[in-house]
Coordinates of C-alpha atoms (C1' of nucleotides) in Angstrom, one line a residue:
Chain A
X3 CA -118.1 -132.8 118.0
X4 CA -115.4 -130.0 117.8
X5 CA -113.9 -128.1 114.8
X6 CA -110.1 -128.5 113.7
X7 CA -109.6 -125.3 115.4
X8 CA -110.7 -126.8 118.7
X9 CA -108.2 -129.8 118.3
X10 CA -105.1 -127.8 117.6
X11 CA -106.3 -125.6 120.7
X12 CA -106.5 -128.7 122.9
X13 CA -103.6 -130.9 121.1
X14 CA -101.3 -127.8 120.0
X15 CA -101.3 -129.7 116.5
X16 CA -101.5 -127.5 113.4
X17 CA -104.4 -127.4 110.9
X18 CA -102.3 -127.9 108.7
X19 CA -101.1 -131.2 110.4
X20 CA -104.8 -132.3 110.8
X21 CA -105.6 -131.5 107.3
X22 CA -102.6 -134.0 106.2
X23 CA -103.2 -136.8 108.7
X24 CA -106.8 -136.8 107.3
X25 CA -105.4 -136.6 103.2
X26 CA -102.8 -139.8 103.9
X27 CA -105.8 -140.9 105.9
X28 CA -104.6 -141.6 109.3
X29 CA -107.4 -139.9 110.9
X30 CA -109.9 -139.3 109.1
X31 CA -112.3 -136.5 111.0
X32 CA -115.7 -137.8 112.4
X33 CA -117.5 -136.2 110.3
X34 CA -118.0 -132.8 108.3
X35 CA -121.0 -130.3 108.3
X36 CA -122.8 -129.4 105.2
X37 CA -120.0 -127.0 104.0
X38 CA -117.5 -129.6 104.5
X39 CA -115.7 -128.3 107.5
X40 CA -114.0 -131.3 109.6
X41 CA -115.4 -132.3 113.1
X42 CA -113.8 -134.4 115.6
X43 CA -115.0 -136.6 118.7
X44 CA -113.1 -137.5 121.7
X45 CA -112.7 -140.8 120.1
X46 CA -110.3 -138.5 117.6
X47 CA -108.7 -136.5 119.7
X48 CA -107.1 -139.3 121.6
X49 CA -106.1 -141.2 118.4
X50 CA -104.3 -138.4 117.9
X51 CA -102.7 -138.3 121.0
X52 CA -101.3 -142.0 120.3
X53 CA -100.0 -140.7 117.3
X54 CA -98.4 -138.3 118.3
X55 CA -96.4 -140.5 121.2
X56 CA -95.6 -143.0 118.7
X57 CA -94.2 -140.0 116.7
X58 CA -91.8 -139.0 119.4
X59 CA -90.1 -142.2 119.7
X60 CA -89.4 -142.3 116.1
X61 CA -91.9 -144.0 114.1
X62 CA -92.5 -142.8 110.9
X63 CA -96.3 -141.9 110.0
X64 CA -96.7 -144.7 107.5
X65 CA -95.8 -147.0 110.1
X66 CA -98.1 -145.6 112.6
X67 CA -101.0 -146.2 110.5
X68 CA -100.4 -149.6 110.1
X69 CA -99.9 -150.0 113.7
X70 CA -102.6 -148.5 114.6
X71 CA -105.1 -150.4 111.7
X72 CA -103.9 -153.8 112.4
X73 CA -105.9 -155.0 115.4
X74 CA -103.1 -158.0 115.8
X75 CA -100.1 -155.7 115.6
X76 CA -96.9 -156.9 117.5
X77 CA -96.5 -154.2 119.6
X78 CA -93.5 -156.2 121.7
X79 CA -91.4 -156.6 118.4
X80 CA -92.3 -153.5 116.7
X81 CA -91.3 -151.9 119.9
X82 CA -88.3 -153.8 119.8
X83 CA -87.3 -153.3 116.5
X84 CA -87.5 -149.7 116.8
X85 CA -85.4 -149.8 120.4
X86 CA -83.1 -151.3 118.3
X87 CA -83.1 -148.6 115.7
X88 CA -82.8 -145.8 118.1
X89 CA -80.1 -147.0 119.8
X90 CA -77.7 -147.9 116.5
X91 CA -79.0 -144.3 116.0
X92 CA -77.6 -142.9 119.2
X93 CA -74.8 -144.8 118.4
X94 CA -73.8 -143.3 115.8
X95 CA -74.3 -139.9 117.0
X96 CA -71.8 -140.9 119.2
X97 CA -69.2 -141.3 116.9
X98 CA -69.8 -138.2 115.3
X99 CA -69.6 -136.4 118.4
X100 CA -66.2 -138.0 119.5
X101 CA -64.9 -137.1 115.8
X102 CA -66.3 -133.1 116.2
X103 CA -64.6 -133.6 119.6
X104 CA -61.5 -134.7 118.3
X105 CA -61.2 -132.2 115.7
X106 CA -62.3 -129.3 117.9
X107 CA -59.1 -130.4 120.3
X108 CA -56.9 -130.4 117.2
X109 CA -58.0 -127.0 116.5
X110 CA -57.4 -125.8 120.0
X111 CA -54.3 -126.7 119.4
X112 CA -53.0 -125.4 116.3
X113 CA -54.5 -122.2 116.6
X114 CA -56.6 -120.6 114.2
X115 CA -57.1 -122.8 111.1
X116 CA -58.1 -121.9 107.5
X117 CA -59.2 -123.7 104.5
X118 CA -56.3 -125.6 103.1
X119 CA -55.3 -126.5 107.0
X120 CA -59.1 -127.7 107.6
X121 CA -58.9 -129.9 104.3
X122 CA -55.1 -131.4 105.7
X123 CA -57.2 -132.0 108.7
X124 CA -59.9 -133.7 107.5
X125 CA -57.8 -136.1 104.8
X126 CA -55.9 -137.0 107.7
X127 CA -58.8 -138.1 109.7
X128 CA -60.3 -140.1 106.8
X129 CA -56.9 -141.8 106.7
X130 CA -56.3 -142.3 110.0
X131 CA -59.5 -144.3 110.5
X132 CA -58.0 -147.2 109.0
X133 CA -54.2 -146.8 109.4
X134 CA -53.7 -145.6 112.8
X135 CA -53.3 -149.5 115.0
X136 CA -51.1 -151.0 112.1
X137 CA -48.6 -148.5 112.8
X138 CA -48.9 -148.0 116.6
X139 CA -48.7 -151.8 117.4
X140 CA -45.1 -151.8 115.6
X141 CA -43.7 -149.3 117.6
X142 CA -44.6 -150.2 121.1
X143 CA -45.4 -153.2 123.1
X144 CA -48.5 -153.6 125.0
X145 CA -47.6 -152.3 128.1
X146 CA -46.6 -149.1 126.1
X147 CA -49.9 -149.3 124.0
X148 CA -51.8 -149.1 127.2
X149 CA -50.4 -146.5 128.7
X150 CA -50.8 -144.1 125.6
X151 CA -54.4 -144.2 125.6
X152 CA -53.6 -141.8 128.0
X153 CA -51.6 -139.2 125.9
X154 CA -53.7 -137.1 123.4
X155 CA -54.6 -139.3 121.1
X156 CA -57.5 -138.5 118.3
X157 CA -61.0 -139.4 119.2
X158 CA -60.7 -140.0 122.9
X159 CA -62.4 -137.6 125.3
X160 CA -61.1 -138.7 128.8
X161 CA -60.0 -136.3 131.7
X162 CA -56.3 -137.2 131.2
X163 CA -56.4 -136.5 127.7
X164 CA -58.4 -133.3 127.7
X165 CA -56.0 -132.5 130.7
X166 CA -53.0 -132.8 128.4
X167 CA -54.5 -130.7 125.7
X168 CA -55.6 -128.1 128.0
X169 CA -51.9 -127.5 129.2
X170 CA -50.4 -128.0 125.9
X171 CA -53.2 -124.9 125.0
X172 CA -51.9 -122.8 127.5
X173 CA -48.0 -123.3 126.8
X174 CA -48.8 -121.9 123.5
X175 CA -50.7 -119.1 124.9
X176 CA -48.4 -118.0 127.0
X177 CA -45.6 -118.2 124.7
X178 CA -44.7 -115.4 124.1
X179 CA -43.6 -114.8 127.8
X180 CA -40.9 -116.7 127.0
X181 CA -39.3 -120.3 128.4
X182 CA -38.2 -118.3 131.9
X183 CA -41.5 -116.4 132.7
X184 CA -43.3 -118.1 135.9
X185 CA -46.7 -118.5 133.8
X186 CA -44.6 -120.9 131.5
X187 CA -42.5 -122.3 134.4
X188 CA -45.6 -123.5 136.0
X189 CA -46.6 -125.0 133.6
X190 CA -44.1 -127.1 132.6
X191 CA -44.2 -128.3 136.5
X192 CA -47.4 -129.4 135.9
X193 CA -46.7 -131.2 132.9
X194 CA -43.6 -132.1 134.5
X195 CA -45.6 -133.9 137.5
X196 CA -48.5 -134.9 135.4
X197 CA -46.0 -137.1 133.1
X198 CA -44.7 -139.1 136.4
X199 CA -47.8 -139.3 137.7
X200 CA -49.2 -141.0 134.2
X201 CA -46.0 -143.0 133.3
X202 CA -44.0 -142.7 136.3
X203 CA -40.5 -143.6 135.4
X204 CA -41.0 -145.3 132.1
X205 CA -38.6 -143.2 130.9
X206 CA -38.0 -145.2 127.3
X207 CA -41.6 -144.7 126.7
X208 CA -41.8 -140.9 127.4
X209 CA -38.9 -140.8 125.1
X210 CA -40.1 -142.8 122.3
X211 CA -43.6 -140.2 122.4
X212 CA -41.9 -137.5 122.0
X213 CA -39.7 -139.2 119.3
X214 CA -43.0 -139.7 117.2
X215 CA -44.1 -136.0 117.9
X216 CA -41.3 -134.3 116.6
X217 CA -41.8 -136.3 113.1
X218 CA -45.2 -135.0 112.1
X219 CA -45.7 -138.2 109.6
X220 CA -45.4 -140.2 112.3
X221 CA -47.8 -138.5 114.6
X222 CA -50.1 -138.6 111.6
X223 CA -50.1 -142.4 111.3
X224 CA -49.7 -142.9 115.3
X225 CA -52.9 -140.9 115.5
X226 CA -51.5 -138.8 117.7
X227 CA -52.5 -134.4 117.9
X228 CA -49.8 -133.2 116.2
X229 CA -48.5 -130.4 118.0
X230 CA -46.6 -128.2 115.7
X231 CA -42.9 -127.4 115.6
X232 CA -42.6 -124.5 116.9
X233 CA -44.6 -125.1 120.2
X234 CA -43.1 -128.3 120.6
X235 CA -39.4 -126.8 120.5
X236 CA -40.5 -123.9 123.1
X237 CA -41.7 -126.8 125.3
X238 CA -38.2 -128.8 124.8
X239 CA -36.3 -125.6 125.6
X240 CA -38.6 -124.4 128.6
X241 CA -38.3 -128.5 130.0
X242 CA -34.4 -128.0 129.9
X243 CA -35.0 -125.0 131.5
X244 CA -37.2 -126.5 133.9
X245 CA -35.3 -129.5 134.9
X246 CA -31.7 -127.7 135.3
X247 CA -33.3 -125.3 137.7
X248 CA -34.6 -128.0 139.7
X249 CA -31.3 -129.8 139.2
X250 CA -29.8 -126.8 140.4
X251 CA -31.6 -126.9 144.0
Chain B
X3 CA -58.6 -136.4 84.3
X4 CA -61.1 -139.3 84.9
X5 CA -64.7 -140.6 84.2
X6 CA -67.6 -140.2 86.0
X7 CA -67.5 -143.8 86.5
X8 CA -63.7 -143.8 88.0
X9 CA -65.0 -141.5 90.5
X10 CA -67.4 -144.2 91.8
X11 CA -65.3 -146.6 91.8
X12 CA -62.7 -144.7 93.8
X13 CA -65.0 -143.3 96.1
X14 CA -68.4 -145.3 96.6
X15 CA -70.3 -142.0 95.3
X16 CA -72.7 -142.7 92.9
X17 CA -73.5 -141.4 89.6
X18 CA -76.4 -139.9 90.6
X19 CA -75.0 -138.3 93.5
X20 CA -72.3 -136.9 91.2
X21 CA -74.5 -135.4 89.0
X22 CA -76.4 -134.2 91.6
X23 CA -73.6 -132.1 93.2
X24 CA -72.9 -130.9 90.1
X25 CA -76.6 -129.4 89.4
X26 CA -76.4 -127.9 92.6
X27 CA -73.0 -126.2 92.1
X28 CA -71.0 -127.7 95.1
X29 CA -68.6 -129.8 92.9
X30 CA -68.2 -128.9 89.4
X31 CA -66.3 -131.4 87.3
X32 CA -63.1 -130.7 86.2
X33 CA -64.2 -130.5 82.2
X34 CA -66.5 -132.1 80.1
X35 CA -65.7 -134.5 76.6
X36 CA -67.2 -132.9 73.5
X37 CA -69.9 -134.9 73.9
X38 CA -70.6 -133.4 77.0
X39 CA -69.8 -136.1 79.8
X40 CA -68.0 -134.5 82.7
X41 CA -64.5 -135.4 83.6
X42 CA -62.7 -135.0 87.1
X43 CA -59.3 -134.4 88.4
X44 CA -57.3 -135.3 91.4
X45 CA -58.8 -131.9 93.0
X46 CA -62.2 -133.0 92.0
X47 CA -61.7 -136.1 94.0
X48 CA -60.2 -134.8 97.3
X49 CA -63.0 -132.2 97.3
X50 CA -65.6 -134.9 97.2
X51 CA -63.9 -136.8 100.1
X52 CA -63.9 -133.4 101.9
X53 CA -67.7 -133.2 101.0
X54 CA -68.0 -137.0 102.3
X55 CA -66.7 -136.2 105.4
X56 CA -68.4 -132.9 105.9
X57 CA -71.6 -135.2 105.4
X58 CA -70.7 -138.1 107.8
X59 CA -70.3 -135.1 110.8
X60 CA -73.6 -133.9 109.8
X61 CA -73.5 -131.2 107.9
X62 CA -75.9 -130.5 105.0
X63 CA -74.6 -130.0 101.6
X64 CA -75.6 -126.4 101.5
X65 CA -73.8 -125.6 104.7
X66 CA -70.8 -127.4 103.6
X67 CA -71.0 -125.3 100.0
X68 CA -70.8 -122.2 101.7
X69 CA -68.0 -123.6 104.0
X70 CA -65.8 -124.4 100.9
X71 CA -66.5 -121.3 99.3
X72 CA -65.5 -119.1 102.4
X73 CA -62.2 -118.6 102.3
X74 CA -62.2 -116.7 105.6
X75 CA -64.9 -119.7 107.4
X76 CA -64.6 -120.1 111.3
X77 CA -64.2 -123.5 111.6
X78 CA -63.9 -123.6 114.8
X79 CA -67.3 -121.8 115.5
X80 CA -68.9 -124.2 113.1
X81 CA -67.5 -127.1 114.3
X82 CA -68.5 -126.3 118.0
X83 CA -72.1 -125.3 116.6
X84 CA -72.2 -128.8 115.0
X85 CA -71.1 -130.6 118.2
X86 CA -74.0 -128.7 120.2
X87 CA -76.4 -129.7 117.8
X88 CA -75.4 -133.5 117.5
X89 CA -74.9 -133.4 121.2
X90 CA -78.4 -132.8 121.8
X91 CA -79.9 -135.2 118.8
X92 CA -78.2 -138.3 120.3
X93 CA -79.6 -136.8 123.9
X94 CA -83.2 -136.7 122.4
X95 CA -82.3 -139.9 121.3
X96 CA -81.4 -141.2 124.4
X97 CA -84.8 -139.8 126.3
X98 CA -86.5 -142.0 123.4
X99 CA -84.3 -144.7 123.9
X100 CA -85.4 -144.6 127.7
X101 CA -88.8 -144.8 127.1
X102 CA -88.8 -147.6 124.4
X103 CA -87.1 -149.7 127.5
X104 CA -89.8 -148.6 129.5
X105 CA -92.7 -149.4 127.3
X106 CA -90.8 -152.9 126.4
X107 CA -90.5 -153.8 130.4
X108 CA -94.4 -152.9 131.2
X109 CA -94.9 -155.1 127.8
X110 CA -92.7 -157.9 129.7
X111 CA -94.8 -157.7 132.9
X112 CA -98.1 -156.9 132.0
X113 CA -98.5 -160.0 129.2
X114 CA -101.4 -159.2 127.0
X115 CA -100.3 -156.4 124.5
X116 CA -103.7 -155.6 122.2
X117 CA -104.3 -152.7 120.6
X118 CA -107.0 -151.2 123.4
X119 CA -104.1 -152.1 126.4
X120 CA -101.6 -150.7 123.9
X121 CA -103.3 -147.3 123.9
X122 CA -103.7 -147.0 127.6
X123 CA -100.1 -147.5 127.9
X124 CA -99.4 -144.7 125.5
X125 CA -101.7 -142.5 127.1
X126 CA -100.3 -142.8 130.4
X127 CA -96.5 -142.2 129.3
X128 CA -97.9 -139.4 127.7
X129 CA -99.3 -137.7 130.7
X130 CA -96.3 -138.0 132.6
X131 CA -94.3 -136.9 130.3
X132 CA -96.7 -133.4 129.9
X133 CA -96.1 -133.4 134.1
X134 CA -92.4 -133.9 133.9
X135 CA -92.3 -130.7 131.5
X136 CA -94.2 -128.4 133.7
X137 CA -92.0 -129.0 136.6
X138 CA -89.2 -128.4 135.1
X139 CA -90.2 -125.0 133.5
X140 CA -91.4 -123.4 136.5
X141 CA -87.8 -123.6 138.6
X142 CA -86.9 -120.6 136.9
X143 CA -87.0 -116.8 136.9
X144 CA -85.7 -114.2 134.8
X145 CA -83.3 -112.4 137.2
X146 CA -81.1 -114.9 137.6
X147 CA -80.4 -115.8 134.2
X148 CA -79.5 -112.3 134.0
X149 CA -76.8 -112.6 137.0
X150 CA -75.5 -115.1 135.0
X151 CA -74.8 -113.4 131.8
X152 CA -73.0 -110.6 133.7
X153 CA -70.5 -113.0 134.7
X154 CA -67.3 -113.0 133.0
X155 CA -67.6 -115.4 129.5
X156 CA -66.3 -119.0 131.0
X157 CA -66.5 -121.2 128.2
X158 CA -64.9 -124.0 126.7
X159 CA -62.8 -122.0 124.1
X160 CA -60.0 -120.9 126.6
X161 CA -57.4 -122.6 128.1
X162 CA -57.8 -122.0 131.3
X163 CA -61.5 -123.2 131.3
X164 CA -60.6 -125.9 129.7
X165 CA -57.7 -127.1 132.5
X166 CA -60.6 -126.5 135.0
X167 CA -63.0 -129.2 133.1
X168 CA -60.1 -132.2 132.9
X169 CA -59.4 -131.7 136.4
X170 CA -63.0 -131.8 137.7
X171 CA -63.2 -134.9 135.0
X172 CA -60.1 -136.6 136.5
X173 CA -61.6 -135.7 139.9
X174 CA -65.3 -137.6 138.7
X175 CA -62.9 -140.3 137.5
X176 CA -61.5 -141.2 140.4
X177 CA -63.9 -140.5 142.5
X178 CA -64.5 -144.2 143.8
X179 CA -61.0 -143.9 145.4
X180 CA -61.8 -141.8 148.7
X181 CA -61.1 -138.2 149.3
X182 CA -57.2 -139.5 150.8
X183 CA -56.2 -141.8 148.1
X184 CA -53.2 -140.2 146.4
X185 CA -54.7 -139.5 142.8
X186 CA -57.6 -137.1 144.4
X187 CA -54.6 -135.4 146.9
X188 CA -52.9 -134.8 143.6
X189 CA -55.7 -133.6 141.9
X190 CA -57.1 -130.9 144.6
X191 CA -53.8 -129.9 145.1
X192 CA -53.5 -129.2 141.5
X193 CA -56.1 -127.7 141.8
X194 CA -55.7 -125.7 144.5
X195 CA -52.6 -124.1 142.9
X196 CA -54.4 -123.4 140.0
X197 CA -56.9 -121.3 141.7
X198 CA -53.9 -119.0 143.3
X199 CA -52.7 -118.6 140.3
X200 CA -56.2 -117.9 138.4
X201 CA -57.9 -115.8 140.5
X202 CA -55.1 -114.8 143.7
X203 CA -56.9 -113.4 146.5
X204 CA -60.5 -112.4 144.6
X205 CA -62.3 -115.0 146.7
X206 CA -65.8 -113.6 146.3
X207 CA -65.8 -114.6 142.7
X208 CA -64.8 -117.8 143.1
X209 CA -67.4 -118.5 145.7
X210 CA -69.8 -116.6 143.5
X211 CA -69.0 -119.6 140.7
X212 CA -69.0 -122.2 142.5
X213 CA -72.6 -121.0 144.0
X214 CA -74.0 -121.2 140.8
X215 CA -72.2 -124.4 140.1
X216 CA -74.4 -126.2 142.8
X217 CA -77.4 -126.0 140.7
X218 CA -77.6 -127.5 138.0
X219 CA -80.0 -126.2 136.3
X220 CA -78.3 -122.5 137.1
X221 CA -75.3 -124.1 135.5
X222 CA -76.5 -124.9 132.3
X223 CA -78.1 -122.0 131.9
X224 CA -75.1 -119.9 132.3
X225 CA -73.1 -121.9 130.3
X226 CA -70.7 -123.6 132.7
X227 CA -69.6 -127.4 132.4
X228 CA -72.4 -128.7 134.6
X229 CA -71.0 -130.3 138.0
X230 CA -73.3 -133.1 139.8
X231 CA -73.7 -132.7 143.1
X232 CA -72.2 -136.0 144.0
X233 CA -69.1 -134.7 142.5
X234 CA -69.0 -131.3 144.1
X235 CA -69.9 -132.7 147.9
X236 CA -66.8 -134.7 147.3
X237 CA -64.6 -132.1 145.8
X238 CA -65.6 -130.0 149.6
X239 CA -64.9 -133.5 151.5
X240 CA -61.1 -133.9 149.8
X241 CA -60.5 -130.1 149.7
X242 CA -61.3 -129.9 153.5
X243 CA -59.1 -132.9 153.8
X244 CA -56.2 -131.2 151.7
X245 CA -56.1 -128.1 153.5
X246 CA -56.5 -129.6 156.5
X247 CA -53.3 -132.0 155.9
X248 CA -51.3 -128.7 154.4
X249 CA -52.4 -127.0 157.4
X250 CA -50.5 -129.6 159.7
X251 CA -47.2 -129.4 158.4
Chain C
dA19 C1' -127.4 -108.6 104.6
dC20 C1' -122.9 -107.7 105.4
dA21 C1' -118.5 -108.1 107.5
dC22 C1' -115.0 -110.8 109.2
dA23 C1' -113.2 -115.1 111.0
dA24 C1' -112.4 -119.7 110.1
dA25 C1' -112.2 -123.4 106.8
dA26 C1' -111.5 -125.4 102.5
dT27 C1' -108.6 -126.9 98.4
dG28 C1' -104.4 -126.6 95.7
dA29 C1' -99.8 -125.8 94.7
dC30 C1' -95.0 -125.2 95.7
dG31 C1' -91.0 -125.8 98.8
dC32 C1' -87.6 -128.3 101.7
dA33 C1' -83.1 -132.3 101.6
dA34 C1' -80.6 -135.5 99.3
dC35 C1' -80.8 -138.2 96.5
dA36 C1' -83.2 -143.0 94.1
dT37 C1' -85.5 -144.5 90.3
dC38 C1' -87.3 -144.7 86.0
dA39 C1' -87.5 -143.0 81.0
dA40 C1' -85.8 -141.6 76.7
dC41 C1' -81.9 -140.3 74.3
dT42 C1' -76.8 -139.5 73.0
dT43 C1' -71.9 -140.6 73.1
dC44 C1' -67.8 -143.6 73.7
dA45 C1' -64.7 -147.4 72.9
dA46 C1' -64.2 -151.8 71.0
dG47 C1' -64.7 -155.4 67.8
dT48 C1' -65.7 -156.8 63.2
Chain D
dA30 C1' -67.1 -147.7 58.5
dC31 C1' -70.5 -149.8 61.1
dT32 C1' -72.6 -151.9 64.9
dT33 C1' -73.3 -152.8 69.5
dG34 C1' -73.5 -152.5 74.3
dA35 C1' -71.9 -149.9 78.1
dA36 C1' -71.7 -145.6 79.9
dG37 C1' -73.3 -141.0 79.8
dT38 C1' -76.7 -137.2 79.3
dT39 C1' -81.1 -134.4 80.8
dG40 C1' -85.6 -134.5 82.7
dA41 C1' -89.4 -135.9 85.5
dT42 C1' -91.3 -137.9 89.5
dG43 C1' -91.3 -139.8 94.3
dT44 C1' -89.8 -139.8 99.1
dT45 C1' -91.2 -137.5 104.6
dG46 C1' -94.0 -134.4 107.2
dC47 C1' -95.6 -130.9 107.1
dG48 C1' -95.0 -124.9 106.4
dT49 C1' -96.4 -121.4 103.7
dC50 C1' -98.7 -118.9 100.5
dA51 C1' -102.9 -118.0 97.3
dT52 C1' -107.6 -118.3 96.3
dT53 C1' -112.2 -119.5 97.2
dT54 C1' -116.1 -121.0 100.5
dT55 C1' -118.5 -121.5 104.7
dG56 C1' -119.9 -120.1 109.3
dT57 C1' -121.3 -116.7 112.7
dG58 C1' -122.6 -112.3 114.9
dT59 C1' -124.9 -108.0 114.3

DNA sequence: ACACAAAATGACGCAACATCAACTTCAAGT
DNA sequence: ACTTGAAGTTGATGTTGCGTCATTTTGTGT
């Protein structure tokens, strides 16, 4: 028989903890000396030990007493059940983490952001959810819908997307260089290969992208980042810029 | 200006929940009737979907208060903050998730599930669960980490850093290609040009990166986008092969 | 016997509401 | 003007798993 201090110095559970389990009686202690000070048994100390496993993959206490109390308990289905849980769990998770993703990116993009910005943002996500493949399905076929999964599109975290952002992030960095400096020039090679390489010569298609981004209410219902004015006319220029050089050699 | 009951109906929110927001100053309605029942506006009601969202991304009504209130809020920072935290939920998650399949198999083989079988199982997965702990904690020392913060601050706010993660992503992509096929040639020689421009001729830092890139656990501790090993043997393999083919020419 | 550690009970706090309970106010119909 | 029922109000209490006081007893070593 050990005191509660013992337990927490073997189990790194808290008095406080025991003092609990034993109040919504899911382990009671062994016994108590005259005083009424708790004792435990090894018979205790591994009940708590179960306890504290079921704890960690997500049952609740309340649950774990009845587990524990019902000598016929359907481990296999409980088990189950709570698999099941987790993972609609982890689930969601995920989409929260794809939405923080996507409006990270959008940030990146657009700079700095303040309030009213933020609260543009975040209407326009709550919209979007719904809205976005009523409008995108009109406007392209479904060769053209498959290839822009691969443009910077909201919620999506693949390499060619976060590619795309990361190059539209340094254009606007390194604006201020101006269309002709090589930091900018390089960049729009990039870009300039990157688009082949992705859509090759679908030239119709590149043209109809670009066509959305320069309305921002239809990027908004495409879905699509929507890259503001400004940078997108210092890309057209340093493209024109690009492309007559080359045309030039 | 509209009812409490509008509200609902327009957004899904309860009463209570109104009411509750209300008590605990994040959303104040609009006015109240002489009778005292609280009216709402159109501002009322785009602040509430702002709160709804706020709330489906996690955050806790207190921390979105404050973030409404601050005029001057970094929501980038916060954002970021949120992701790291949601990231590592739905990866707690996903450890439980593992060991819920694991239980649920030894259930499928072993047959009889009672209560005394039930607890041996739970004991066991305990145990090596404390063992997988300690390993894991002693791989460590203090010096390094402290190498590691004097390196320059690579993270995923710049640009730069951020081109560096899509093309290691497009490189994991396609990585079932071979170090020859054309979209990992274009990639490393992306690549490639990138790092002349980045860095020019200070080799030792680069190599000093991509030392500590090799271990993982050195990786994450420094804060860099962890790179498997399986993906940097093959980025040596088809950067060998690129400069190898450039070197031909 | 006295000091000091360890233990006890009890109460409040947290987050985000749900759920009564007991009234009051609003809008509509007579 | 009066009634009625729906809709609104405040207030209290419950939920989960303890942490954190505050206050009082018990246990132990000298």
């Amino acid at each position: 028989m050990i005191s509660i201090k013992e337990v927490t110095k073997q189990t790194g559970i808290t008095v406080r903890t025991m003092r609990y389990y034993d109040q919504i009686d899911l382990l009671r202690p062994a016994g108590k000396t005259e005083g009424g000070h708790r004792l435990y048994g090894e018979k205790e100390i591994k009940k708590l030990q179960e306890i504290q496993f079921l704890k960690t993959i997500g049952f609740g206490l309340q649950e774990i007493k009845e587990m524990l109390a019902d000598e016929n308990h359907d481990w296999f289905a409980g088990l189950k059940n709570q698999l099941d849980y987790i993972s609609k769990e982890k689930e969601r998770l995920g989409q929260i983490e794809g939405t923080l993703r996507g409006l990270i990116n959008e940030i990146m993009l657009n700079g700095n952001i303040d309030l009213s910005n933020m609260q543009k943002l975040i209407q326009l996500y709550q919209q979007n959810m719904d809205k976005r493949e009523g409008y995108l399905n009109q406007t392209f076929n479904e060769e053209e819908s498959k290839l822009l999964q691969s443009l910077p599109n909201i919620n999506r975290e693949d390499p060619e997307t976060l590619e795309w952002i990361a190059l539209i992030a340094q254009l606007k960095k390194h604006m201020s260089k101006g269309i002709s400096s090589p930091e900018i020039q390089r960049l729009i090679k990039r870009m300039y290969e990157k688009e082949q390489e992705d859509f090759g010569d679908n030239k119709e298609f590149i043209e109809k992208v670009w066509e959305i981004r320069k309305s921002p209410q239809k990027s908004e219902s495409a879905g699509f980042y929507p890259i503001d004015s400004e940078t997108l006319n210092f890309f057209e220029e340093a493209y024109e810029f690009y492309l007559n050089k080359k045309g030039n050699l």
